[in-house]
mmCIF file of C-alpha atoms in Angstrom:
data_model
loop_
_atom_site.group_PDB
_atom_site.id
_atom_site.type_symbol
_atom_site.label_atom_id
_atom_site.label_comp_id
_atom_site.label_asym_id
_atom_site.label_seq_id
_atom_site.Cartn_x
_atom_site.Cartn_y
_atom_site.Cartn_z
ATOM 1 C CA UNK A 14 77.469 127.557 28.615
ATOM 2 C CA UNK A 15 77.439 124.841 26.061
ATOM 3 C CA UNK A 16 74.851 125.069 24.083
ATOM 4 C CA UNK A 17 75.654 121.759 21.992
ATOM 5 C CA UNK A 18 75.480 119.473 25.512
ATOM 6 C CA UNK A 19 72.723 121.001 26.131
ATOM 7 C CA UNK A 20 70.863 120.721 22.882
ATOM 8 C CA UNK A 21 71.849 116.869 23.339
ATOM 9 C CA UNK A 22 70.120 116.767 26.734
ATOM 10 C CA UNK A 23 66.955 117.611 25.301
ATOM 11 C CA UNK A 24 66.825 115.462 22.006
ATOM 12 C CA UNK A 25 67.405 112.723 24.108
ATOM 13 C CA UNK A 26 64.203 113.404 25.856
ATOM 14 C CA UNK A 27 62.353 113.555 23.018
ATOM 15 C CA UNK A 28 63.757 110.290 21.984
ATOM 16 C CA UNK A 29 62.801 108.388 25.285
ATOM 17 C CA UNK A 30 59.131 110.061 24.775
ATOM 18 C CA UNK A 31 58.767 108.988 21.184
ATOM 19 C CA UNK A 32 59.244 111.853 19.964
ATOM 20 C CA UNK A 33 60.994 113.232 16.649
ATOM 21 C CA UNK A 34 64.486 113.869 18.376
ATOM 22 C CA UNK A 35 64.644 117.378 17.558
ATOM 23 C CA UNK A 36 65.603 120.353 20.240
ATOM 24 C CA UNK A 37 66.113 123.748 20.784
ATOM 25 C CA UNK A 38 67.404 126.513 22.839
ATOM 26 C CA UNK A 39 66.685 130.365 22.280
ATOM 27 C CA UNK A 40 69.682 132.182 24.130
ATOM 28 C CA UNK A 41 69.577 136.273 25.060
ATOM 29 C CA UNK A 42 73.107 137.741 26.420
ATOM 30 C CA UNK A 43 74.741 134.582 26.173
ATOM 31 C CA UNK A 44 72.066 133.118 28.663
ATOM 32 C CA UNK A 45 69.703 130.151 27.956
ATOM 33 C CA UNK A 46 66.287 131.952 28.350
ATOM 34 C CA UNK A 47 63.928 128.818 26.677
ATOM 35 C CA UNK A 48 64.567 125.266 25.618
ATOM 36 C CA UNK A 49 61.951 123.090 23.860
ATOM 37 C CA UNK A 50 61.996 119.486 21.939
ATOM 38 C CA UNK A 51 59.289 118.256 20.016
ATOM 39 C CA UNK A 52 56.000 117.867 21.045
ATOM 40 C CA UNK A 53 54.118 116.919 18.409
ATOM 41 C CA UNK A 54 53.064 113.252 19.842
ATOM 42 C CA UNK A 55 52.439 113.558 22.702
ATOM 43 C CA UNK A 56 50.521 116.865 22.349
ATOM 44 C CA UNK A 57 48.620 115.683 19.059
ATOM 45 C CA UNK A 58 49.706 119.068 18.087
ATOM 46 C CA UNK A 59 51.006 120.091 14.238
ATOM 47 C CA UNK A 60 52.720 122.513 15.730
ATOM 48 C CA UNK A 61 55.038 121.149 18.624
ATOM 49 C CA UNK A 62 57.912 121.471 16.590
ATOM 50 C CA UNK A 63 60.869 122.569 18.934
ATOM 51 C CA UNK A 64 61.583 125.496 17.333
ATOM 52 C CA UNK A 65 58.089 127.165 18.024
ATOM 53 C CA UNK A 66 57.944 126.008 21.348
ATOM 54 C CA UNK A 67 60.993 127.568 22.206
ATOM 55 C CA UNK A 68 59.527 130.731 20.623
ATOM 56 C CA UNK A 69 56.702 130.783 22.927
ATOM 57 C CA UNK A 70 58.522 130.150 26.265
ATOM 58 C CA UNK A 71 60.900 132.716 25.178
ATOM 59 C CA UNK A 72 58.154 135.539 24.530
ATOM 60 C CA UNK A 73 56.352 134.798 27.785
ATOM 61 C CA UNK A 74 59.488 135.153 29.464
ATOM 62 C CA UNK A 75 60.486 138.675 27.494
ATOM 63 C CA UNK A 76 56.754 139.788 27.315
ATOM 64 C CA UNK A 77 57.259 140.610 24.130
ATOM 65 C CA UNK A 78 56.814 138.386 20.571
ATOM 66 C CA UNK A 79 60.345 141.108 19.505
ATOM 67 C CA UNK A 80 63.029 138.417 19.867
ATOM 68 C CA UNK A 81 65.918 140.420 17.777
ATOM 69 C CA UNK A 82 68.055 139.966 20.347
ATOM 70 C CA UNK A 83 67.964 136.355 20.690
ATOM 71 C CA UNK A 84 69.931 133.600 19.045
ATOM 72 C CA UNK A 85 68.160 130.460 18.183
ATOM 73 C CA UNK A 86 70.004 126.704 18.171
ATOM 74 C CA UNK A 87 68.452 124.195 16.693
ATOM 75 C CA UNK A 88 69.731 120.708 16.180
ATOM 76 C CA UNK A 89 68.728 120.420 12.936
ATOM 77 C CA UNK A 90 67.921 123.017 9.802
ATOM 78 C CA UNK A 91 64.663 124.509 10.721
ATOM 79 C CA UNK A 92 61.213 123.378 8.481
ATOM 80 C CA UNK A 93 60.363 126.298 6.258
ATOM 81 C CA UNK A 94 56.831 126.443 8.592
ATOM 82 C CA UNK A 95 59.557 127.157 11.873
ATOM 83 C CA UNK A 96 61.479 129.363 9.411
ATOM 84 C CA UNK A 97 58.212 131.716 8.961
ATOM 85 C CA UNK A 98 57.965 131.840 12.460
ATOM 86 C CA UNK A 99 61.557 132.640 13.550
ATOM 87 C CA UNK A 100 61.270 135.505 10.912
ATOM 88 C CA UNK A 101 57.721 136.707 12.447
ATOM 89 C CA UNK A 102 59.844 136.788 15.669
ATOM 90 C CA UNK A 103 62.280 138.506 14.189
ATOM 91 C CA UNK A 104 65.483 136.596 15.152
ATOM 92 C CA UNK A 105 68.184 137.778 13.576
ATOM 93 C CA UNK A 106 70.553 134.417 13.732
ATOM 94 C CA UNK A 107 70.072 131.092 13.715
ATOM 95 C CA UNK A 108 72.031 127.869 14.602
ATOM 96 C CA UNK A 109 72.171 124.341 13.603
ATOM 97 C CA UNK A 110 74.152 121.238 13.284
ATOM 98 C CA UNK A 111 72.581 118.712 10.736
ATOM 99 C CA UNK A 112 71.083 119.945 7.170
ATOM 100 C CA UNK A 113 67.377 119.154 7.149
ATOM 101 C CA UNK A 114 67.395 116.946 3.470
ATOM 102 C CA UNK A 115 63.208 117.440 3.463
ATOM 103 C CA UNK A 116 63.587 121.239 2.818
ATOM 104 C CA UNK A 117 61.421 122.319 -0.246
ATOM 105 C CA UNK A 118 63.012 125.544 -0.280
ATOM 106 C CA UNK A 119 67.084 124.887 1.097
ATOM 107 C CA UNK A 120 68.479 128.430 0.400
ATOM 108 C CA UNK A 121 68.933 129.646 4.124
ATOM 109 C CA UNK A 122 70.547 132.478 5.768
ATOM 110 C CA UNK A 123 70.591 130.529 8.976
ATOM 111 C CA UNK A 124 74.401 129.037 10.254
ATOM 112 C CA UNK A 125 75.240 125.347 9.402
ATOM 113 C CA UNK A 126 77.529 124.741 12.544
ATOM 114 C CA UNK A 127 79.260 121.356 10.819
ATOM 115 C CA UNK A 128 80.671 118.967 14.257
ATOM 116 C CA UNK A 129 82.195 115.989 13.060
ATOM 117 C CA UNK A 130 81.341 114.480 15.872
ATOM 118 C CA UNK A 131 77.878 115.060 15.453
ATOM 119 C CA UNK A 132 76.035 113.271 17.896
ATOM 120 C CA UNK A 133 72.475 114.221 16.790
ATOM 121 C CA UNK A 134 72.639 112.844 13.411
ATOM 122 C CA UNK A 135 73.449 108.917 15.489
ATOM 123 C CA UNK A 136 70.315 109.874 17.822
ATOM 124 C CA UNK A 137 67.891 110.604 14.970
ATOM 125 C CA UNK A 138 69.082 107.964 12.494
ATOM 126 C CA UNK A 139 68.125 105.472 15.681
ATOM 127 C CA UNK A 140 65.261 106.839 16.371
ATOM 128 C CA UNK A 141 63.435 106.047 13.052
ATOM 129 C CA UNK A 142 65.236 102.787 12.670
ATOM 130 C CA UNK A 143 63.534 101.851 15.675
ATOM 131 C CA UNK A 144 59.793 103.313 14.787
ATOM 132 C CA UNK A 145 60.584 101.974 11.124
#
């Protein structure tokens, strides 16, 4: 399965929603067991970020909040609020292909996966030119 097409499935959702054109996927045995953009707009909801919805789906789905077996792709560097949460759900490794500049704290153990070709940082930089 690949994980980056389908990453770019989803942020383009978000985009055509008006939302912050973020996704991601939470894969178990090499299987896609959750995907999740943001939600935060539509939802009025602090915490739509992709990355905890993606948590949630995936621990209804396991019945269990354990998700050490999972890997987690995000398309960009996780806030350090998802961060907390990934750890509290105790995956192991994460994914992602841009570098989140806002970070306060930017030390991460999580995988920069660097594509040159990187189509989320063009979908992102038009979607606040446009709301800008």
């Amino acid at each position: 399965m690949n994980y980056y097409n389908e990453l770019i499935k989803l942020t383009k959702k978000a985009y055509k929603k008006g939302e912050v054109p973020i996704a991601a996927i939470i894969v178990k045995n090499n299987k896609i067991i959750s995907k999740a953009y943001n939600l935060r707009e539509k939802n009025n909801d602090v915490l739509g970020h992709a990355e905890i919805i993606a948590i949630k789906k995936a621990t209804k789905k396991l019945k269990t909040w354990h998700l050490n077996d999972c890997i987690l792709y995000s398309t960009v560097e996780p806030c350090d609020m998802c961060k907390s949460i990934i750890n509290e759900a105790k995956i192991d490794k994460v994914y992602f292909f841009l570098k989140n500049e806002k970070l306060r704290n930017s030390t991460t153990k999580y995988i920069f996966l660097n594509k040159i070709d990187n189509e989320f940082k063009k979908i992102i930089k038009d979607f606040f030119k446009k709301i800008r």
